[in-house]
Tab-separated table of C-alpha atoms in Angstrom:
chain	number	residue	atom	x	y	z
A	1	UNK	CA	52.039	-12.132	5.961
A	2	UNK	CA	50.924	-11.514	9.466
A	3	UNK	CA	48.278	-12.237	11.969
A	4	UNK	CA	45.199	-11.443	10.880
A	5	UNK	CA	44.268	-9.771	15.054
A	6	UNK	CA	47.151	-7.694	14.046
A	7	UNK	CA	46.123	-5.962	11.020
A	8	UNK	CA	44.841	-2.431	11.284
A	9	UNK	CA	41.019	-2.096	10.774
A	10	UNK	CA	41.540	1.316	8.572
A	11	UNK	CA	44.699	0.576	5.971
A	12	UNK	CA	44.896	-3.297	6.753
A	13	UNK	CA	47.149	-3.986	3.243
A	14	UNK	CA	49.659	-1.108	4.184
A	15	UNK	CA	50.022	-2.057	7.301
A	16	UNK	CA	50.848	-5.757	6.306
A	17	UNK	CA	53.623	-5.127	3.813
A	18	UNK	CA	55.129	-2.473	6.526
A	19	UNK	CA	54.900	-5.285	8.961
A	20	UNK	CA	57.152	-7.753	6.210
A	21	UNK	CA	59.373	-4.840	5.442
A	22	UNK	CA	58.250	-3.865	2.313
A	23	UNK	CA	58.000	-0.013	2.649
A	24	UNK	CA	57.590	0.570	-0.730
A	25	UNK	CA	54.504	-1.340	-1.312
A	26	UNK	CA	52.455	0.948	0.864
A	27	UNK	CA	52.768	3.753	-1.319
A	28	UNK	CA	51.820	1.139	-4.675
A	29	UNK	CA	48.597	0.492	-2.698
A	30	UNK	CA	47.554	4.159	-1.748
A	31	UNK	CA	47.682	5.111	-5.197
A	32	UNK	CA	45.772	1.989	-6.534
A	33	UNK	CA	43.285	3.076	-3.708
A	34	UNK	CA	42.623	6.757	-4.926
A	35	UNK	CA	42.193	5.291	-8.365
A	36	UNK	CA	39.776	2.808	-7.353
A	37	UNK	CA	38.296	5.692	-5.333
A	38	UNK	CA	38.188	8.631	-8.216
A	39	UNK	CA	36.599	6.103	-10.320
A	40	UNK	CA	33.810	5.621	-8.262
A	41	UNK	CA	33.361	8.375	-7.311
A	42	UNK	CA	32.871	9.609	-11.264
A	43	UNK	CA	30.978	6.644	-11.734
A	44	UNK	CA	28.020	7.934	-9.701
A	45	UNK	CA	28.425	11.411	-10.169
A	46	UNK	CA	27.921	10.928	-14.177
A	47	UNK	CA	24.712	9.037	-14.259
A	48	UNK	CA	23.312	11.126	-11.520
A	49	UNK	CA	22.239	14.550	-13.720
A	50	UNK	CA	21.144	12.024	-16.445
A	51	UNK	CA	18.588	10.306	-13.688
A	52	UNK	CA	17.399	13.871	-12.631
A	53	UNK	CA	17.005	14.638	-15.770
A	54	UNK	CA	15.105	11.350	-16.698
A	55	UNK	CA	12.848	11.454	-13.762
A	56	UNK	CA	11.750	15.463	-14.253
A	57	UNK	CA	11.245	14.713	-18.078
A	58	UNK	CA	8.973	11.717	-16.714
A	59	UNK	CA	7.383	14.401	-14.267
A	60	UNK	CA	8.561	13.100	-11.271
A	61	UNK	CA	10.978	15.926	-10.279
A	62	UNK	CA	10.490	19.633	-11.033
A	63	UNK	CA	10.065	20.215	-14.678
A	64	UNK	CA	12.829	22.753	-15.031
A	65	UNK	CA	15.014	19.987	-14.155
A	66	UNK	CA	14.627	18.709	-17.593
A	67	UNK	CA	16.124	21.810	-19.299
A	68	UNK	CA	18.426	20.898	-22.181
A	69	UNK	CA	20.906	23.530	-23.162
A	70	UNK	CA	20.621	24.408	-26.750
A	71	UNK	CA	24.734	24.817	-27.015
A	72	UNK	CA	25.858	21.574	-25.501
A	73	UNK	CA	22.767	19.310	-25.803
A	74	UNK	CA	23.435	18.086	-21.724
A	75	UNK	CA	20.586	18.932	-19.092
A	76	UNK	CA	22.680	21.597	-17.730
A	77	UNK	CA	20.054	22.060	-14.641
A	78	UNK	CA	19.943	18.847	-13.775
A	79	UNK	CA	24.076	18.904	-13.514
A	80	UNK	CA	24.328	22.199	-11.417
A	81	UNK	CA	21.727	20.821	-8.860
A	82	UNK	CA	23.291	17.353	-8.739
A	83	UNK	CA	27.250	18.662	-8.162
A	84	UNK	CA	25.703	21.176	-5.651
A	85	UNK	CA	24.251	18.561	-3.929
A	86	UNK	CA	27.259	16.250	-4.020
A	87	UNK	CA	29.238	19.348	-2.552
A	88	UNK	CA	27.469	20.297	0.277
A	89	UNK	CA	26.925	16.421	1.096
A	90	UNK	CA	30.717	15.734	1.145
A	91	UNK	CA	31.279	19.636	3.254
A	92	UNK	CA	28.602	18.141	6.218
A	93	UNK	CA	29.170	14.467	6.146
A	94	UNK	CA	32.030	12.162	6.908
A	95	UNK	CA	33.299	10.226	3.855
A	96	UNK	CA	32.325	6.578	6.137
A	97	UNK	CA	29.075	8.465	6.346
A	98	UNK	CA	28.369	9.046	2.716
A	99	UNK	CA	29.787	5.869	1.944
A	100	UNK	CA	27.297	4.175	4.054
A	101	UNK	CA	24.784	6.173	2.935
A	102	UNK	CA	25.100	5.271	-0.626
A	103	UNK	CA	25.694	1.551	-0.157
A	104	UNK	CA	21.871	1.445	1.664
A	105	UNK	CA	20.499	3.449	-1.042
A	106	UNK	CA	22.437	1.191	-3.782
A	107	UNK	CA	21.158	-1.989	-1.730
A	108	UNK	CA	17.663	-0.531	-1.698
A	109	UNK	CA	17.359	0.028	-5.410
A	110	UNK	CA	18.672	-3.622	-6.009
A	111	UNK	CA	15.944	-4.853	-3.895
A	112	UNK	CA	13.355	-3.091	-5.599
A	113	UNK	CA	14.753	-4.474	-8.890
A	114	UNK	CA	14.075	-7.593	-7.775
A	115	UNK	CA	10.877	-6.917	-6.473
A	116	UNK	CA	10.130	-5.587	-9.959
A	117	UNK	CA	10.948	-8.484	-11.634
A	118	UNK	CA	9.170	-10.502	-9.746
A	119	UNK	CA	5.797	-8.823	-10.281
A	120	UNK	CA	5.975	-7.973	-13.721
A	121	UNK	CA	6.796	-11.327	-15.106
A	122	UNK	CA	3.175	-12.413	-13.946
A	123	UNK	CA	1.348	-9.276	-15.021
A	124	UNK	CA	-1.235	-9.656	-17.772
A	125	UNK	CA	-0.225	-8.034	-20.717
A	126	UNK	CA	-1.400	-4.011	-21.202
A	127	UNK	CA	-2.323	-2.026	-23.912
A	128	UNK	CA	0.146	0.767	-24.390
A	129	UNK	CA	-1.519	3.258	-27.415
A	130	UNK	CA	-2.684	5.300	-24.365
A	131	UNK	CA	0.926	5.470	-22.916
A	132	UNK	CA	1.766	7.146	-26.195
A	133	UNK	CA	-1.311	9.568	-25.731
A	134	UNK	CA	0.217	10.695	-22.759
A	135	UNK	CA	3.656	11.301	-23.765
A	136	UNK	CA	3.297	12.989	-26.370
A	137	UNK	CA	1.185	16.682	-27.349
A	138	UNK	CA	-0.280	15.569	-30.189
A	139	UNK	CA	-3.887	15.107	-30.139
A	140	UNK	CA	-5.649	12.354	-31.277
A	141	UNK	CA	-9.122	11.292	-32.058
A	142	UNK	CA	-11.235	10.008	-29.835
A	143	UNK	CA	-13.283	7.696	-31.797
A	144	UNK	CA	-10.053	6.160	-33.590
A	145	UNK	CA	-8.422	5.246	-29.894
A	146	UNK	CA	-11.647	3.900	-28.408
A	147	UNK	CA	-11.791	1.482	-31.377
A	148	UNK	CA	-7.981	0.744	-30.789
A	149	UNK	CA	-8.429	0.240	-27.369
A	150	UNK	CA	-11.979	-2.078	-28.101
A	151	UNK	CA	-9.531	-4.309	-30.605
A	152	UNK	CA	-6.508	-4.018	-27.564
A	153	UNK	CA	-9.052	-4.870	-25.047
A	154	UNK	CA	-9.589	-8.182	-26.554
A	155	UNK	CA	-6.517	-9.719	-25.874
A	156	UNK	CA	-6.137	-9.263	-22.225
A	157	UNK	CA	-8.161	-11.940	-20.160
A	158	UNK	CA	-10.689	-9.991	-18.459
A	159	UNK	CA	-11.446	-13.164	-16.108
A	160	UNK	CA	-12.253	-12.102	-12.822
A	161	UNK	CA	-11.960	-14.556	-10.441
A	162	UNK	CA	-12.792	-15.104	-6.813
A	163	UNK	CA	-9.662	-15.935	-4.872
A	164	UNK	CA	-9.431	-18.735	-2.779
A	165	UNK	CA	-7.328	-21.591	-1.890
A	166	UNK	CA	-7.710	-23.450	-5.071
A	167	UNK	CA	-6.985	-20.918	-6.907
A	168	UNK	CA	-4.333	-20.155	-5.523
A	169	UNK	CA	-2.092	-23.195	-5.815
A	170	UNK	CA	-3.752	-24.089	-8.814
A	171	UNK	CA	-5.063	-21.735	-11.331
A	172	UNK	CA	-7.596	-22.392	-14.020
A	173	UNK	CA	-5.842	-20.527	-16.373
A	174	UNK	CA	-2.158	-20.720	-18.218
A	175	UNK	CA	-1.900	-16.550	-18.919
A	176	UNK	CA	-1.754	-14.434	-16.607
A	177	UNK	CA	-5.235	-12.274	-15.462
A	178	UNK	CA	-5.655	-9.449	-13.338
A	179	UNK	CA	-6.511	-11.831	-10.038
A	180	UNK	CA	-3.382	-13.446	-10.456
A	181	UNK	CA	-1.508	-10.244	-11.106
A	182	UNK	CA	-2.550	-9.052	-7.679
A	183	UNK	CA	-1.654	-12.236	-5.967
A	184	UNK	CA	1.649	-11.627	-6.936
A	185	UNK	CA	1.245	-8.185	-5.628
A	186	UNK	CA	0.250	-9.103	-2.233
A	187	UNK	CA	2.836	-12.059	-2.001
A	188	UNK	CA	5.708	-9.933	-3.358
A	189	UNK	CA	4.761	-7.492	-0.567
A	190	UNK	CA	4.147	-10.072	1.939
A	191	UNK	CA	7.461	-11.282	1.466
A	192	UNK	CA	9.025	-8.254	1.910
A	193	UNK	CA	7.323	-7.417	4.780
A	194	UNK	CA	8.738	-10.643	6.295
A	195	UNK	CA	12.332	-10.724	5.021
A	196	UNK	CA	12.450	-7.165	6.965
A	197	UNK	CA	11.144	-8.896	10.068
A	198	UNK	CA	13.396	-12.235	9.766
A	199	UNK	CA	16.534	-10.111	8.657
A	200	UNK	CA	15.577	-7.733	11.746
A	201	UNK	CA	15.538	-10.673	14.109
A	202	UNK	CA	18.931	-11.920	13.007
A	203	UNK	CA	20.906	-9.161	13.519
A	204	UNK	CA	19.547	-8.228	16.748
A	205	UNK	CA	19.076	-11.144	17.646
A	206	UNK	CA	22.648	-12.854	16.641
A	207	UNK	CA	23.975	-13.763	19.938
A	208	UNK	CA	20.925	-15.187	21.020
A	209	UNK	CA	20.737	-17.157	18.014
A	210	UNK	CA	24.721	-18.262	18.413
A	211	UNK	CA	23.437	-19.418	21.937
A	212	UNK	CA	20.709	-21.505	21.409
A	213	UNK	CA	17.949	-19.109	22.240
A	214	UNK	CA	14.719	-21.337	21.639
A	215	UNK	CA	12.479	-18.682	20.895
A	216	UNK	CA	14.906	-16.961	18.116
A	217	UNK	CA	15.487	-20.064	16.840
A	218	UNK	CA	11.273	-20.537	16.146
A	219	UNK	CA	10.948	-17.329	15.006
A	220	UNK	CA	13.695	-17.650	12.021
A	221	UNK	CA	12.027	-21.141	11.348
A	222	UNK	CA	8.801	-19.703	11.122
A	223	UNK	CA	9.564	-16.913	9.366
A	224	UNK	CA	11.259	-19.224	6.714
A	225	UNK	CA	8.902	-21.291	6.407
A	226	UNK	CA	6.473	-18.498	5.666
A	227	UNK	CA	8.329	-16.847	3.046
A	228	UNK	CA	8.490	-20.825	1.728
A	229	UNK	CA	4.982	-20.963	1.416
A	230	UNK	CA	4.407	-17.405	-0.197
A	231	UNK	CA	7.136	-18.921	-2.780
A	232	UNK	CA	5.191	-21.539	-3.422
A	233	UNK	CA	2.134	-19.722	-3.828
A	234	UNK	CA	3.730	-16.913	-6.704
A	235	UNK	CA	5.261	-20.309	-8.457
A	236	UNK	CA	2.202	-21.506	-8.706
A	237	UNK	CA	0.524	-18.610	-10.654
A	238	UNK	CA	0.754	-18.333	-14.744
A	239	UNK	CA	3.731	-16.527	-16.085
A	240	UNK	CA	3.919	-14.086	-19.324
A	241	UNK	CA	4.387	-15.480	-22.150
A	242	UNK	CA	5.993	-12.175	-23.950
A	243	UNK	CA	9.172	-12.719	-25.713
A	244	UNK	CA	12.081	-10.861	-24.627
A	245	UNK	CA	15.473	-10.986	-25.484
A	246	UNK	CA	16.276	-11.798	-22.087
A	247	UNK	CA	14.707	-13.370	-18.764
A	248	UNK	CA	15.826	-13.497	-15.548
A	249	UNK	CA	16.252	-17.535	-14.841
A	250	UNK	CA	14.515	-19.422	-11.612
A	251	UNK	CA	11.669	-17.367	-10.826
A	252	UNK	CA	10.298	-16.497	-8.246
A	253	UNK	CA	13.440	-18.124	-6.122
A	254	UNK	CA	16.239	-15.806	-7.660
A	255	UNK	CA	14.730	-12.538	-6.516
A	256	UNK	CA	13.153	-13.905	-3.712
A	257	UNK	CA	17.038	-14.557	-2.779
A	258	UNK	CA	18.459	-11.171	-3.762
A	259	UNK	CA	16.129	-9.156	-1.816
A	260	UNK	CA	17.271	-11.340	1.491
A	261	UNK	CA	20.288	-10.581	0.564
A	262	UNK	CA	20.584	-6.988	-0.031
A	263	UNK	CA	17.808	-6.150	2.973
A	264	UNK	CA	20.080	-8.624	5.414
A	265	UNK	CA	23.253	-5.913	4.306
A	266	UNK	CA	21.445	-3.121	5.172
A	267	UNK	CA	20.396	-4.298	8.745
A	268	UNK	CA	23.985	-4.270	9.129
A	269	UNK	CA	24.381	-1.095	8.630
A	270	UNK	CA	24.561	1.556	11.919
A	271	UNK	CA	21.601	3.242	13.064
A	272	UNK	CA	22.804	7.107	12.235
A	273	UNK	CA	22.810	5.787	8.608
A	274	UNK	CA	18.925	4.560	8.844
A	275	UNK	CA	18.108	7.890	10.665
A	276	UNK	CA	19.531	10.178	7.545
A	277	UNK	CA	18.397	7.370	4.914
A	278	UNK	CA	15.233	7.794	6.301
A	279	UNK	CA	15.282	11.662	6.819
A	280	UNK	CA	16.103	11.666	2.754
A	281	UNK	CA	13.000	9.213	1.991
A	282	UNK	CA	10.913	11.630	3.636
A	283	UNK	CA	12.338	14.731	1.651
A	284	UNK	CA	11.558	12.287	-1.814
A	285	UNK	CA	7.881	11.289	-0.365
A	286	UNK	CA	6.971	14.989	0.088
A	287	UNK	CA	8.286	16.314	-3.568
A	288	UNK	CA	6.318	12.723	-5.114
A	289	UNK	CA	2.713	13.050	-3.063
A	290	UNK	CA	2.967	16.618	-3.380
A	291	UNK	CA	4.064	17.077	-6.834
A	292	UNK	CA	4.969	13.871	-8.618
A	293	UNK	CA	1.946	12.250	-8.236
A	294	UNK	CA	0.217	14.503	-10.223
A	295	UNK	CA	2.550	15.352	-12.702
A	296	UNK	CA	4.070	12.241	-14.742
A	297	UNK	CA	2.786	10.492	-17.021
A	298	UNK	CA	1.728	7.326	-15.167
A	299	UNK	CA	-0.969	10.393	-13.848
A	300	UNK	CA	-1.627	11.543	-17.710
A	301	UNK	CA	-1.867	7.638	-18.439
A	302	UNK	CA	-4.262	7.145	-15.752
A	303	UNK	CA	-6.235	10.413	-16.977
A	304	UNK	CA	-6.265	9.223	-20.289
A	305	UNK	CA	-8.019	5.514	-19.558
A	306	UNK	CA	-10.606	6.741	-17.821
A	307	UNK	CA	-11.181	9.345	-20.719
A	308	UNK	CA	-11.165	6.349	-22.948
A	309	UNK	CA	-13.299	4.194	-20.558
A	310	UNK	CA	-15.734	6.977	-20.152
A	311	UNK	CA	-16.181	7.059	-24.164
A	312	UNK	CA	-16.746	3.345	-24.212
A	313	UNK	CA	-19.155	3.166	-21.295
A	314	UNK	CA	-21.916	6.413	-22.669
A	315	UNK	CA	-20.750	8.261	-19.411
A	316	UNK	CA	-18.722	10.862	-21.661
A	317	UNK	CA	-20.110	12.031	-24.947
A	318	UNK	CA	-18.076	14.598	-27.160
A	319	UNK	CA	-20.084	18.426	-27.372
A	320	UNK	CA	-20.391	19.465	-31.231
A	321	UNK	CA	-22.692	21.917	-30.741
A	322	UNK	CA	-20.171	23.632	-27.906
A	323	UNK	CA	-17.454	23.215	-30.439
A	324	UNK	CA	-19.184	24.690	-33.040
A	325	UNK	CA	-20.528	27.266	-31.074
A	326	UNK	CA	-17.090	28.697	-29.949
A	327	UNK	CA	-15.712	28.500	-33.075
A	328	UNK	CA	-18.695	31.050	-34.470
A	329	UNK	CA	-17.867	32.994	-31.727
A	330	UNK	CA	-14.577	33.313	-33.176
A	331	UNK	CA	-15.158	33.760	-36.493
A	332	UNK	CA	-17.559	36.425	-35.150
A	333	UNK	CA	-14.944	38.538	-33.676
A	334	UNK	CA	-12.952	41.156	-35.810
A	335	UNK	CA	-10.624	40.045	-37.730
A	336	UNK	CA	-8.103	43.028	-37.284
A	337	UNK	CA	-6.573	43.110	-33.556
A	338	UNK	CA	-3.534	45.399	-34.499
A	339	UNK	CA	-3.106	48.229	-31.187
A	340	UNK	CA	-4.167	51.288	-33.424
A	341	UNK	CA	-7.440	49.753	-34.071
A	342	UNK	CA	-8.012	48.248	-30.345
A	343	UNK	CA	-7.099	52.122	-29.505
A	344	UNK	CA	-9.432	53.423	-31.399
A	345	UNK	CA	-12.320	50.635	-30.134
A	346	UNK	CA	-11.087	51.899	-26.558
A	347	UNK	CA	-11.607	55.643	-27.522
């Protein structure tokens, strides 16, 4: 249609049929635009009071964040804070602002997706009686979930193994333990750790590499080859064997790929959007060491092993005679509490 050093960097399609003489098109292709836009826009504003609520119900957030309404049956807090949010975000920032803003934040979750799968598919398989302990209040005896958790026990390889190189490229074992579960760990950190460095280096680094720079050019071909060899090293180590209706294919190469992918995007991005993305990862640190950490059910999980452990091991023993002590004590007390008699026990 036209020169492509012609085109206008903010409404390039416009522009184009304007420059054929098509006038009308223009207006076809704003409207299409504030379509596309309104939809996306309504696309992240739905989930977003759903995800507040999720995380407070999980303890993460504030708990009154998880609020149901009894007329409408939607977490009505949760949608209040999340449109008030939304509004003051689009009254202070610029819409190229918030747009950036969200694609790092969208890029970031990918990344950690990946990242996810790619540790959990080598994980040794865990119990998960005490995961229902801790979401839910009812109580449950003690003796019954140390014997569960003595017959759950037995089918997760409690090998402990010293790590070395051997081990390391080639295991003894075909299921996953809890050595190779931290391998994978370390590597899947390791790697991140580097594809922030190598994505880092080619960015800044660009025109240097366009012009034959000989040290950026060994850096990238170390770097690659280093995030080869950590490949090599998670390939190497025994997957799960749990049944699922779905896997993700080509492990540990596929995620390994999407997190250079979605980290390399958002090194492209400008350095006022790191400086608020990083301003709002600061705000979400605080509220999670300072309150999340303490209050989700991971924490209750966490509580409730070592309860468990502390049964198994002798270290905790239950107190009848304390139990049955305070319950005399109750059945001691009078039976009638009503306020004329506490009156006249006061006079």
């Amino acid at each position: 249609m036209m020169p492509y050093y012609l085109l206008d960097k903010n409404s390039p399609l416009p522009f184009a049929f304007k420059y054929v003489k098509w006038e009308g098109a223009k207006y076809a292709v704003a409207v299409g635009s504030l379509c596309a836009l309104s939809t996306s826009l309504l696309g992240s504003m739905f989930p977003m009071p759903r995800v507040i609520y999720a995380m407070a119900d999980d303890g993460l957030l504030f708990r009154f964040l998880a609020k149901i309404s009894e007329k409408s049956k939607t977490p009505t807090t949760a949608t209040i804070v999340a449109g008030t949010v939304a509004a003051v975000m689009a009254f202070l920032f610029d819409l190229k602002d918030l747009v950036d803003l969200m694609s790092i934040g969208t890029l970031l979750a990918y990344s950690l997706v990946a990242a996810c799968v790619l540790v959990l598919r080598y994980q040794p398989e865990q119990p998960n009686l005490a995961y229902q302990m801790a979401s839910t209040s009812d109580e449950t005896d003690v003796t019954d979930l140390s014997t569960t958790s003595d017959s759950q026990a037995d089918c997760i390889p409690e090998r402990v193994d010293t790590i070395s190189l051997q081990s390391l490229l080639s295991p003894e074992t075909t299921v996953p333990t809890s050595t190779s579960g931290h391998v994978v760990n370390v590597c899947t950190s390791v790697i991140g750790l580097v594809i922030s460095v190598l994505c880092l280096v080619t960015v800044l680094g660009k025109d240097a590499l366009i012009n034959g720079n000989v040290w950026v050019i060994v850096s990238v071909i170390v770097l690659f080859l280093g995030i080869a060899i950590v490949v090599i090293v998670i390939y190497r180590q025994p997957q799960s064997k749990t049944k699922l209706s779905f896997k993700v294919p080509f492990l540990p190469v596929l995620p390994v790929i999407s997190i250079f992918v979605n980290v390399y995007l958002m090194m492209q991005l400008g350095v006022g959007t790191w400086i608020r993305f990083s301003i709002w990862m600061v705000i979400g640190f605080i509220i999670y060491f300072t309150y999340g950490i303490r209050n989700s059910t991971e924490a209750a999980l966490r509580d409730c092993e070592q309860t468990v452990q502390g049964y198994r091991d002798g270290t905790l023993t239950l107190n009848f005679e304390g139990d049955l002590a305070e319950k005399q004590m109750f059945l001691d007390e009078p039976e009638d509490h009503s306020p004329a008699n506490r009156n006249e026990e006061e006079a």
